[in-house]
Amino acid sequence: MPALITLLFLTGIVLLAVEVLLIPGFGIAGVGGLAALAASLVWAASYGTWVFALFLGALAVAGLLFYLLLRRLGPRELRGLILFDRLGGKEGYLAGGDLSYLAGATGRALTPLRPAGTAELAGGRVAVVSQGEFIPAGAAVRVVQVQGQRVVVEEVRKIR
């Protein structure tokens, strides 16, 4: 029976290796590998301490081999699995700037706001939302609230 436990353990390791190195995402091979490892652990524990100790030793050796494999492959071979590039402001990736300067600004709706759309404010195109009402394209709008990247506008109605 210890041979079957070892076979189940090795099957789990192979399935996890296939999941990590060949198949993108986390799917059937990964779940099957984890299930096989867990089943072999429970089965080994039911046999007594010597089989369980042997199993833990095999687990440690497998972990060490996996670590050495990752160290040996290096960044070039792992580029498809791990994102090594920094995605910051110096590289041109911006999550969005501070839009608080738009508070109180006026402009015009470039698209119909139902309630979301685009408006021209402070010389640029800005994604905006109305306070729930429909605002037609071309209507004059005023910024009434800025919360992070959310710019709330209302239609400016001329009093006659």
Coordinates of C-alpha atoms in Angstrom, one line a residue:
M1 CA 0.0 0.0 0.0
P2 CA 2.8 2.6 0.6
A3 CA 3.6 2.2 -3.1
L4 CA 0.1 3.3 -4.0
I5 CA 0.5 6.3 -1.6
T6 CA 3.7 7.2 -3.4
L7 CA 2.1 6.8 -6.8
L8 CA -0.8 9.0 -5.7
F9 CA 1.7 11.6 -4.4
L10 CA 3.7 11.6 -7.6
T11 CA 0.6 11.9 -9.7
G12 CA -0.3 15.0 -7.7
I13 CA 3.1 16.5 -8.2
V14 CA 3.0 15.8 -12.0
L15 CA -0.5 17.3 -12.3
L16 CA 0.6 20.4 -10.5
A17 CA 3.7 20.7 -12.6
V18 CA 1.6 20.4 -15.8
E19 CA -0.8 23.1 -14.4
V20 CA 2.1 25.5 -13.6
L21 CA 4.3 25.0 -16.6
L22 CA 1.9 24.0 -19.5
I23 CA -1.7 25.0 -18.9
P24 CA -2.5 28.6 -18.2
G25 CA -4.9 29.4 -15.3
F26 CA -6.1 27.1 -12.6
G27 CA -8.2 24.2 -13.8
I28 CA -8.8 20.5 -13.6
A29 CA -5.1 19.5 -13.5
G30 CA -4.4 21.9 -10.6
V31 CA -7.5 20.8 -8.6
G32 CA -6.7 17.1 -9.4
G33 CA -3.1 17.6 -8.3
L34 CA -4.1 19.2 -5.0
A35 CA -6.7 16.5 -4.4
A36 CA -4.1 13.7 -5.1
L37 CA -1.6 15.3 -2.7
A38 CA -4.3 15.7 0.0
A39 CA -5.5 12.2 -0.4
S40 CA -2.0 10.8 -0.3
L41 CA -1.4 12.8 2.9
V42 CA -4.5 11.5 4.6
W43 CA -3.8 8.0 3.4
A44 CA -0.1 8.1 4.7
A45 CA -1.3 9.5 8.1
S46 CA -3.6 6.5 8.5
Y47 CA -0.6 4.0 8.2
G48 CA 1.3 5.3 11.1
T49 CA 4.1 7.6 11.9
W50 CA 6.9 6.0 9.8
V51 CA 4.9 6.3 6.6
F52 CA 3.7 9.8 7.5
A53 CA 7.4 10.8 8.2
L54 CA 8.4 9.3 4.9
F55 CA 5.7 11.2 3.1
L56 CA 6.7 14.5 4.7
G57 CA 10.3 13.8 3.7
A58 CA 9.1 13.2 0.1
L59 CA 7.1 16.4 0.2
A60 CA 10.2 18.4 1.4
V61 CA 12.3 16.9 -1.4
A62 CA 9.6 17.7 -4.0
G63 CA 9.4 21.3 -2.7
L64 CA 13.2 21.6 -2.9
L65 CA 13.3 20.2 -6.4
F66 CA 10.6 22.6 -7.5
Y67 CA 12.5 25.5 -6.0
L68 CA 15.7 24.5 -7.7
L69 CA 13.8 24.1 -11.0
L70 CA 12.4 27.6 -10.7
R71 CA 15.9 29.0 -9.9
R72 CA 17.5 27.2 -12.8
L73 CA 14.9 28.3 -15.3
G74 CA 15.4 32.0 -14.5
P75 CA 13.3 35.0 -15.6
R76 CA 13.5 34.5 -19.3
E77 CA 11.8 31.1 -19.3
L78 CA 9.3 32.2 -16.7
R79 CA 8.3 35.4 -18.6
G80 CA 5.1 33.8 -19.8
L81 CA 4.1 32.9 -16.2
I82 CA 5.2 35.9 -14.2
L83 CA 5.0 39.6 -14.9
F84 CA 8.4 41.1 -14.2
D85 CA 7.8 44.5 -15.7
R86 CA 7.0 47.4 -13.4
L87 CA 3.9 49.2 -14.4
G88 CA 4.3 52.6 -12.8
G89 CA 4.2 56.2 -13.8
K90 CA 7.7 56.4 -15.1
E91 CA 6.9 53.7 -17.6
G92 CA 3.8 55.5 -18.8
Y93 CA 1.2 53.5 -16.9
L94 CA -1.1 55.8 -14.9
A95 CA -4.1 54.7 -12.9
G96 CA -5.7 58.2 -13.3
G97 CA -4.7 61.6 -12.2
D98 CA -6.3 64.0 -9.7
L99 CA -9.5 65.4 -11.2
S100 CA -10.3 67.7 -8.3
Y101 CA -9.3 70.7 -10.4
L102 CA -12.6 70.1 -12.4
A103 CA -14.8 71.0 -9.4
G104 CA -17.1 73.8 -10.6
A105 CA -15.8 73.7 -14.2
T106 CA -18.3 74.2 -17.0
G107 CA -18.3 72.6 -20.5
R108 CA -20.5 70.7 -22.8
A109 CA -21.7 67.2 -23.2
L110 CA -20.1 65.5 -26.1
T111 CA -22.3 62.4 -25.9
P112 CA -25.8 62.0 -24.4
L113 CA -25.5 61.4 -20.6
R114 CA -27.8 58.6 -19.7
P115 CA -26.5 59.1 -17.0
A116 CA -22.9 58.3 -18.1
G117 CA -21.1 59.7 -21.0
T118 CA -18.4 62.1 -22.1
A119 CA -18.1 65.8 -21.7
E120 CA -15.5 68.4 -22.7
L121 CA -14.3 70.1 -19.5
A122 CA -11.2 72.3 -19.1
G123 CA -10.1 71.7 -22.6
G124 CA -10.2 67.8 -22.4
R125 CA -12.5 64.9 -22.8
V126 CA -13.7 63.5 -19.4
A127 CA -15.9 60.6 -18.6
V128 CA -18.7 62.0 -16.5
V129 CA -22.1 61.0 -15.0
S130 CA -25.2 63.0 -14.5
Q131 CA -27.2 63.0 -11.2
G132 CA -29.6 60.6 -12.8
E133 CA -31.2 62.8 -15.4
F134 CA -30.8 62.5 -19.2
I135 CA -28.7 65.3 -20.6
P136 CA -28.6 65.5 -24.5
A137 CA -25.3 65.8 -26.4
G138 CA -24.2 69.4 -26.9
A139 CA -25.9 70.7 -23.7
A140 CA -23.9 73.0 -21.3
V141 CA -22.9 71.1 -18.1
R142 CA -21.3 72.1 -14.8
V143 CA -19.3 69.9 -12.5
V144 CA -21.1 69.6 -9.1
Q145 CA -19.0 66.9 -7.5
V146 CA -15.6 65.1 -8.0
Q147 CA -14.9 61.8 -6.1
G148 CA -11.7 60.2 -7.2
Q149 CA -12.2 59.4 -10.9
R150 CA -16.0 60.0 -10.7
V151 CA -17.1 63.4 -12.1
V152 CA -20.7 64.3 -11.5
V153 CA -22.3 67.0 -13.7
E154 CA -25.6 68.8 -14.0
E155 CA -27.1 70.6 -17.0
V156 CA -26.8 74.3 -16.9
R157 CA -30.1 75.8 -17.8
K158 CA -30.2 79.4 -18.9
I159 CA -32.7 81.6 -17.1
R160 CA -34.7 83.8 -19.5

